[in-house]
Coordinates of C-alpha atoms and ligand atoms in Angstrom, one line a residue:
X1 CA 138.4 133.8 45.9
X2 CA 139.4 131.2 42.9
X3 CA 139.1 127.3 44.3
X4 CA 142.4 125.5 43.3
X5 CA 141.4 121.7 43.8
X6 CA 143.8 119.1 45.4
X7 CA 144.3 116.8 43.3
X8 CA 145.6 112.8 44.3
X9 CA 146.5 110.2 41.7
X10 CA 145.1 112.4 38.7
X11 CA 141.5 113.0 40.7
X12 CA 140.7 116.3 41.7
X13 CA 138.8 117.3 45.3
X14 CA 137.3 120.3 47.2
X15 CA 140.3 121.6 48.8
X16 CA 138.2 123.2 52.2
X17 CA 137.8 119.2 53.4
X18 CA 141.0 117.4 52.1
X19 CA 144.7 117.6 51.4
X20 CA 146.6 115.5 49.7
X21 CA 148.2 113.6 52.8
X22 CA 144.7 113.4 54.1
X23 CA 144.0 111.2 50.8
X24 CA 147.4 109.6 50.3
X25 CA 146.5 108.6 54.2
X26 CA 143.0 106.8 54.0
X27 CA 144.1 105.3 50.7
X28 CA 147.8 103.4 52.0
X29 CA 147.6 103.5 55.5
X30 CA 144.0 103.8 57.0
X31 CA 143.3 100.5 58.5
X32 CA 139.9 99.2 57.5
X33 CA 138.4 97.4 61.1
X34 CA 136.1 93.7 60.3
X35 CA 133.4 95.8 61.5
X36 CA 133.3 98.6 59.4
X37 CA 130.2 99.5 57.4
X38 CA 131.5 102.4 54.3
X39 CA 128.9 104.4 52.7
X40 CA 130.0 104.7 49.2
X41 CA 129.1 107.6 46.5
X42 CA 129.8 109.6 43.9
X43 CA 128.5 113.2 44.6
X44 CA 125.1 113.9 44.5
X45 CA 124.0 110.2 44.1
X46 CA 121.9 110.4 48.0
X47 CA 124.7 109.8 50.3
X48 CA 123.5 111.9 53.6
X49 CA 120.0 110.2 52.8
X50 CA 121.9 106.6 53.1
X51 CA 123.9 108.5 56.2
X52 CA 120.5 108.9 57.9
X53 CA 119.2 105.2 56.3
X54 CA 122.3 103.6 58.1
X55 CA 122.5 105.7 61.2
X56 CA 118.7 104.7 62.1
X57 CA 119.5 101.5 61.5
X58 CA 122.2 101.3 63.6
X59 CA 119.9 102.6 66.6
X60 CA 117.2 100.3 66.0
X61 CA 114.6 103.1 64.4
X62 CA 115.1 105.2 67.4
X63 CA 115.8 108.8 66.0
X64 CA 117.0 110.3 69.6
X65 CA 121.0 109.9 67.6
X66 CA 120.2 111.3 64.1
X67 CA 117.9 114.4 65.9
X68 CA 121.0 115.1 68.6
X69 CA 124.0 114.4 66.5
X70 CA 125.4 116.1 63.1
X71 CA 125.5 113.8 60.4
X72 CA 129.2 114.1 59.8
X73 CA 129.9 112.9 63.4
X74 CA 127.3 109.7 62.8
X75 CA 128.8 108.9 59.7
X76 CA 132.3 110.6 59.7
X77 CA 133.5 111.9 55.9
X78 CA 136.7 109.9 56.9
X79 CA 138.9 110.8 54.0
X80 CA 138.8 114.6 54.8
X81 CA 141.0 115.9 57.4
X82 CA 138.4 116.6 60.4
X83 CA 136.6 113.3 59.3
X84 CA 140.0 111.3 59.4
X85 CA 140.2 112.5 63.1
X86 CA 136.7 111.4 64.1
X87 CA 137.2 108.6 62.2
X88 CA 140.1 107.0 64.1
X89 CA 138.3 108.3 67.5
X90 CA 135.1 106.8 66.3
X91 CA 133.9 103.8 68.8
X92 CA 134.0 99.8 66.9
X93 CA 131.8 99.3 65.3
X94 CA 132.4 102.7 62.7
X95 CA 129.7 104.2 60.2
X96 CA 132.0 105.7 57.3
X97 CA 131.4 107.6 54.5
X98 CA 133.3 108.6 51.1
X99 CA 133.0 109.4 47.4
X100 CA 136.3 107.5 46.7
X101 CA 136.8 106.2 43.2
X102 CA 137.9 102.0 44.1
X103 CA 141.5 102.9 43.2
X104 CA 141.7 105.1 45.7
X105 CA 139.9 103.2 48.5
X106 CA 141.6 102.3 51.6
X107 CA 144.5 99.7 50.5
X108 CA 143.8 98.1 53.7
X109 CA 140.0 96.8 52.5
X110 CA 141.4 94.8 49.2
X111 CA 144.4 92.3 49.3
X112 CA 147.8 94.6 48.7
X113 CA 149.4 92.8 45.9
X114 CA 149.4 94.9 43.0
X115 CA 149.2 93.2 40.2
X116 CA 146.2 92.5 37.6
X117 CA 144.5 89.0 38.2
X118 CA 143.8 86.7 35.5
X119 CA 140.2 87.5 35.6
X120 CA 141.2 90.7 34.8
X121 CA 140.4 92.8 38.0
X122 CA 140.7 96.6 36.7
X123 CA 142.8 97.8 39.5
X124 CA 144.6 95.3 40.0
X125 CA 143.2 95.1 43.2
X126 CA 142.2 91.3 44.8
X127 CA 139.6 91.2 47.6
X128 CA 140.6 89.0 50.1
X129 CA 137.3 87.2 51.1
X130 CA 137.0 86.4 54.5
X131 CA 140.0 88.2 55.8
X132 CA 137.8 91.4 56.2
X133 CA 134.3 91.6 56.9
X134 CA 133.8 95.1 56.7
X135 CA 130.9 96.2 54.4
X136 CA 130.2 98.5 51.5
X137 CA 127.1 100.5 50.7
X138 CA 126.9 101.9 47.3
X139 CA 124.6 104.0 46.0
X140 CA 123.7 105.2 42.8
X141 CA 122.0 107.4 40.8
X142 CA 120.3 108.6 37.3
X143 CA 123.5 110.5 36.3
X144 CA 122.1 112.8 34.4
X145 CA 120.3 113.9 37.8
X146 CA 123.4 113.7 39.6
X147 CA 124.6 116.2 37.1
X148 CA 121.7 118.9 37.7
X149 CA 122.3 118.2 41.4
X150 CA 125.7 118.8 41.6
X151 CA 125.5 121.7 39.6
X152 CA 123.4 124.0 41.8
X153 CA 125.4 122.2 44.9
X154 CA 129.0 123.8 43.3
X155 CA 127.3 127.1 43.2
X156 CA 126.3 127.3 46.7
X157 CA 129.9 125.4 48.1
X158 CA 132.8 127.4 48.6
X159 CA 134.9 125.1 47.9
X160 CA 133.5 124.2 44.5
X161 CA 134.2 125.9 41.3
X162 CA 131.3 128.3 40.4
X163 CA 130.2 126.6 36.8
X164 CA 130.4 128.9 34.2
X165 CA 127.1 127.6 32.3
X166 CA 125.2 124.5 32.6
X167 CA 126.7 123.8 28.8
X168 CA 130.0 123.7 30.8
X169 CA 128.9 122.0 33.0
X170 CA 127.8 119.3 31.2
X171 CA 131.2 118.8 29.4
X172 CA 133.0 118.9 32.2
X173 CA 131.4 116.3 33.4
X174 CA 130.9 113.9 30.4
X175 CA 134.8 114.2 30.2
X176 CA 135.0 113.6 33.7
X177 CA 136.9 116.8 34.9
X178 CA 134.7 117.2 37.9
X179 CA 135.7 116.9 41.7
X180 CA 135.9 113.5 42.6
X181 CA 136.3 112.6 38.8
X182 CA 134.8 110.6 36.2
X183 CA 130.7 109.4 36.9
X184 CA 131.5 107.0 34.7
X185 CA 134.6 105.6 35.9
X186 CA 133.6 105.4 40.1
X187 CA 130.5 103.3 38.8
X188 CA 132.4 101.4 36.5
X189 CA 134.8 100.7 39.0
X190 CA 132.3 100.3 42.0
X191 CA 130.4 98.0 39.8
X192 CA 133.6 95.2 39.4
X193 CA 132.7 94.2 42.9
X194 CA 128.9 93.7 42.3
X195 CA 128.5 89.6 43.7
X196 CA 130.9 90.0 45.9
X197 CA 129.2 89.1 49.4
X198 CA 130.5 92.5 51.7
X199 CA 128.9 94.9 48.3
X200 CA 125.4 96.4 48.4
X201 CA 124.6 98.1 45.6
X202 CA 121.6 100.0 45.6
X203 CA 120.5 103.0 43.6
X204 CA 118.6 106.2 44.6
X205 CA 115.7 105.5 42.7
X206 CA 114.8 102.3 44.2
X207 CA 115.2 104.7 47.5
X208 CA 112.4 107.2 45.9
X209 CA 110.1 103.7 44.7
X210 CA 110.3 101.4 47.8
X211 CA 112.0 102.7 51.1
X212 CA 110.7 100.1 53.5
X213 CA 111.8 97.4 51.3
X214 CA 115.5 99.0 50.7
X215 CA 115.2 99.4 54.4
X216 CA 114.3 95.4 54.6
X217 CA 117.4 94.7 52.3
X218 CA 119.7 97.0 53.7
X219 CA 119.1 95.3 57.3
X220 CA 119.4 92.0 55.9
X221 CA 122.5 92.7 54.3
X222 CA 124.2 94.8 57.6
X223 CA 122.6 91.3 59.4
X224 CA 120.9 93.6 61.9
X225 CA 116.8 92.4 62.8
X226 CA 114.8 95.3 62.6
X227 CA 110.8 94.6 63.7
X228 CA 108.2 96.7 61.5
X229 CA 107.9 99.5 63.8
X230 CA 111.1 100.2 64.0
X231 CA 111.6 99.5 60.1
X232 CA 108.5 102.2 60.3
X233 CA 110.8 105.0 62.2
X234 CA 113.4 104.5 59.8
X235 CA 111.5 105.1 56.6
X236 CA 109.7 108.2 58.6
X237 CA 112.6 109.5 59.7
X238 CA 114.8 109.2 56.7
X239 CA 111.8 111.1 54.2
X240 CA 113.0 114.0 52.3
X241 CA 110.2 116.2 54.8
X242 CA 111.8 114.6 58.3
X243 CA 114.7 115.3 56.9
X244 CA 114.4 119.1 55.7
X245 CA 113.8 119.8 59.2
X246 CA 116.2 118.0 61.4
X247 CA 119.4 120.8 61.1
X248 CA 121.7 117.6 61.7
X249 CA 121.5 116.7 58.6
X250 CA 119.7 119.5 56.1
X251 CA 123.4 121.1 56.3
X252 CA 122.1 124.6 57.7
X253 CA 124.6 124.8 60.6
X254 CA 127.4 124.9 57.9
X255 CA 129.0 128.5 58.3
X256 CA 128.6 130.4 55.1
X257 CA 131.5 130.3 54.0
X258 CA 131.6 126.9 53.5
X259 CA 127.9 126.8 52.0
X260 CA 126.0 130.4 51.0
X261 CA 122.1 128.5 51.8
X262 CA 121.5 132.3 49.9
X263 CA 122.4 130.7 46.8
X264 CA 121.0 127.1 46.9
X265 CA 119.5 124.6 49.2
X266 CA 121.4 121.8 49.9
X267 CA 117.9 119.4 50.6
X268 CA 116.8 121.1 47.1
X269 CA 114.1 119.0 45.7
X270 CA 114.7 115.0 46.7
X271 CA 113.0 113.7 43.4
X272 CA 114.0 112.0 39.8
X273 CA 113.6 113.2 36.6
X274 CA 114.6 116.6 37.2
X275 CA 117.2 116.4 34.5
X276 CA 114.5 117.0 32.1
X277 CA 113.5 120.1 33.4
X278 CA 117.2 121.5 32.7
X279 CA 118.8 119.2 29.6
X280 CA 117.6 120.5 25.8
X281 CA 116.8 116.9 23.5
X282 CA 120.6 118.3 21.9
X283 CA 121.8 117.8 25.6
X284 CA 120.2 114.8 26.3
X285 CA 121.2 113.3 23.0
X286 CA 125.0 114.1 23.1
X287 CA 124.4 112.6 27.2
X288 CA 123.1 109.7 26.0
X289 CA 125.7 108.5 23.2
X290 CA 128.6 109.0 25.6
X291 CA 126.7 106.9 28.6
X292 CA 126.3 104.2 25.8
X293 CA 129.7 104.0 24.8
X294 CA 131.1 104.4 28.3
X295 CA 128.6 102.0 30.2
X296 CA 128.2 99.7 27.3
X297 CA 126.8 96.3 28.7
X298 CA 126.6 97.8 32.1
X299 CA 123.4 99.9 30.6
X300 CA 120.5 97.8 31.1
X301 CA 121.3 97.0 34.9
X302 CA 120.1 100.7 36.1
X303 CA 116.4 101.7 36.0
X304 CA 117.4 104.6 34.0
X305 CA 119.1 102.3 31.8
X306 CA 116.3 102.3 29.3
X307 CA 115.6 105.8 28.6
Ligands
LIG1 S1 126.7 115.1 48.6 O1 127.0 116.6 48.6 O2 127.5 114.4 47.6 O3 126.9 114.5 49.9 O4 125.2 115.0 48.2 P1 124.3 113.8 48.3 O5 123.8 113.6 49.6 O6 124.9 112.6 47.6 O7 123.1 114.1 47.3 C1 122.2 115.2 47.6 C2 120.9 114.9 46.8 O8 120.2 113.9 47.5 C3 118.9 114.4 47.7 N1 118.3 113.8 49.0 C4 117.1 113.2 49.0 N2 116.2 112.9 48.0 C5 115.1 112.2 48.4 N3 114.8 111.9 49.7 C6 115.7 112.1 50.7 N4 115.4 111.8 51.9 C7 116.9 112.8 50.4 N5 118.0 113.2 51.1 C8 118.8 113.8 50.2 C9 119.1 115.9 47.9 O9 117.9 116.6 47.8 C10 120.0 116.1 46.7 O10 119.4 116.0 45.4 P2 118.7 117.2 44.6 O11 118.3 116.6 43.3 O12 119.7 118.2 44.5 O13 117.5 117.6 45.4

C-alpha cells in the first residue's frame, strides 16, 4: 500500500506512529516535568543504543529492566500516539525519546515568547535557565552513515517510503525531503544549544571509540554516581552483541507489518564507515560540497568533520 506521510509545520513523518494532533500536541501543550531526561535524534544517528545507555543508567547497571521491558515502554517515543499515552502515564522521573527538529520540540521546554532574541536565536525560541531542569541527550552521527542506515531501515518499515534507488535516495536526502526532514537542519538547530548546561551532545562515533568513558560523561551529566562495576554492566549490556540478542530492544517483536525483518535487520551492522561501501567518489563528492556549504563553520566540530 502507498505511505502518505503526515506532515506538521512543513516536516514530514511515518504516518503508522503519529498524526498531526499527536505532533501539534507534544509541540504546544506537552508539559515538559524538571525531571525529565529527552533522548534527542535524527533517525538513524543510535537512538535505541542511547535508549539502552540511559535506561541502564537509570537502574544502576542492573540489566533485570532493559532484559524484562520493551525499549519503547523504558524510553517512551512520546511524540507518537501510543508513546504520548505512556508518556503522560510514565512515573517522575520520565526517560523520553524523539527525533524532533528544535522548532518542533515541546514549547513547554524553551521560554514561550516568540520572538527572535538579539543574539539571534534561530527559532526564536529563549531557554529559560533555571526554570526547567529537565535534560537533553543528543546524539549524532556521520551523516553520510545515517544515510545508508536509513535507507535499508525505509525498506524494511511499512511505514516508510520504499526508495526507489539509493541515487534517490541520496537527493532526497541532501535536499532534505526525508521523514523527520532536513539532516542538516535538526543538527543545525540542535547544535544552537550546545553550552547550554541541561545539553549533552554526543556523537555515535565517540559511542563506537570509548563507551565507558561516554558512559563516565553521560552519568556525570544526568548527576547519577555510577561505581565501575556497574559502569561495567552498562557498557556490556549496551554492546551491539548484548544487544542483538535481548528482543526488547533488537525490534523482532514488531508485527510484520510494521517491520518485514525478511527484508532488513533493524540491528544491521552497528559500525562507521559503512558509507564507503555504498557511495561512488561522484556520490561522495556531490555529499561533501553540500555538507560544506550547509554546515559551514560547524564542520570541524564532528570527527567526521575532516574527511
Ligand atoms: S531509529 O530507527 O532512528 O530509532 O534508529 P537508530 O536507533 O537511531 O539507529 C539505528 C542504527 O544504530 C545502530 N546501533 C548500534 N551500533 C553500534 N552499537 C550498538 N550497540 C548499536 N545499537 C544500535 C544500528 O545497528 C543502526 O545502524 P546501522 O548502520 O544500520 O547498523
Amino acid at each position: 500500500m502507498a505511505v502518505e506521510y503526515v506532515t506538521y509545520q512543513g516536516i514530514k513523518f511515518p504516518p503508522a506512529y503519529n498524526s498531526e494532533q499527536s505532533l501539534r500536541f507534544t509541540h504546544k501543550e506537552f508539559q515538559v516535568q524538571d525531571d525529565d531526561v529527552f533522548n534527542v535524534t535524527y533517525p538513524k544517528s543510535g537512538t535505541v543504543w542511547m535508549i539502552e545507555i540511559l535506561s541502564l543508567i537509570r537502574s544502576g547497571g542492573d540489566p533485570a529492566w532493559n532484559r524484562a521491558v520493551l525499549n519503547s515502554t523504558r524510553v517512551p517515543w512520546f511524540t507518537t500516539r501510543l508513546g504520548l499515552e505512556s508518556a503522560l502515564s510514565y512515573p517522575r522521573p520520565r526517560l523520553l525519546t524523539c527525533h524532533l527538529p528544535v522548532q518542533l520540540f515541546p514549547t513547554s521546554f524553551f521560554g514561550s515568547r516568540a520572538k527572535v532574541d538579539q543574539a539571534g536565536c534561530a527559532w526564536g525560541l529563549q531557554y529559560r535557565a533555571g526554570v526547567t531542569g529537565a535534560k537533553v541527550v543528543y546524539t549524532l552521527r556521520n551523516p553520510k552513515d545515517v544515510l545508508v542506515s536509513y535507507f535499508y531501515f525505509s525498506k524494511m518499515c511499512s511505514s516508510y517510503k520504499d526508495p526507489e534507488s539509493f541515487e534517490q535516495f541520496l537527493r532526497d536526502f541532501l535536499s532534505g525531503d526525508v521523514p523527520h526532514g532536513s539532516w542538516f537542519d535538526h543538527v543545525r538547530g540542535w547544535m544552537e544549544m550546545k553550552g547550554k548546561k541541561n545539553f549533552f551532545f554526543i556523537t555515535y562515533e565517540e559511542l563506537q571509540q570509548d563507551l565507558r568513558g561516554s558512559v563516565r560523561r553521560l552519568c556525570q551529566f544526568l548527576e547519577q554516581e555510577l561505581d565501575e562495576g556497574a559502569i561495567t554492566s552498562v557498557v556490556e549490556n549496551a554492546s551491539f552483541r548484548a544487544m542483538q540478542e535481548n528482543k526488547m530492544c533488537n525490534s523482532t517483536l514488531l508485527p510484520k507489518d510494521i517491520m518485514d525483518q525478511e527484508k532488513g535487520t533493524f540491528l544491521r551492522k552497528g559500525i562507521c564507515g559503512d558509507w564507503k561501501n555504498h557511495f561512488t567518489v561522484a556520490q561522495s563528492e556531490a555529499f561533501d560540497t553540500i555538507y560544506q556549504d550547509q554546515m559551514g563553520g560547524l564542520m570541524e566540530a564532528f570527527p567526521w568533520g575532516a574527511h
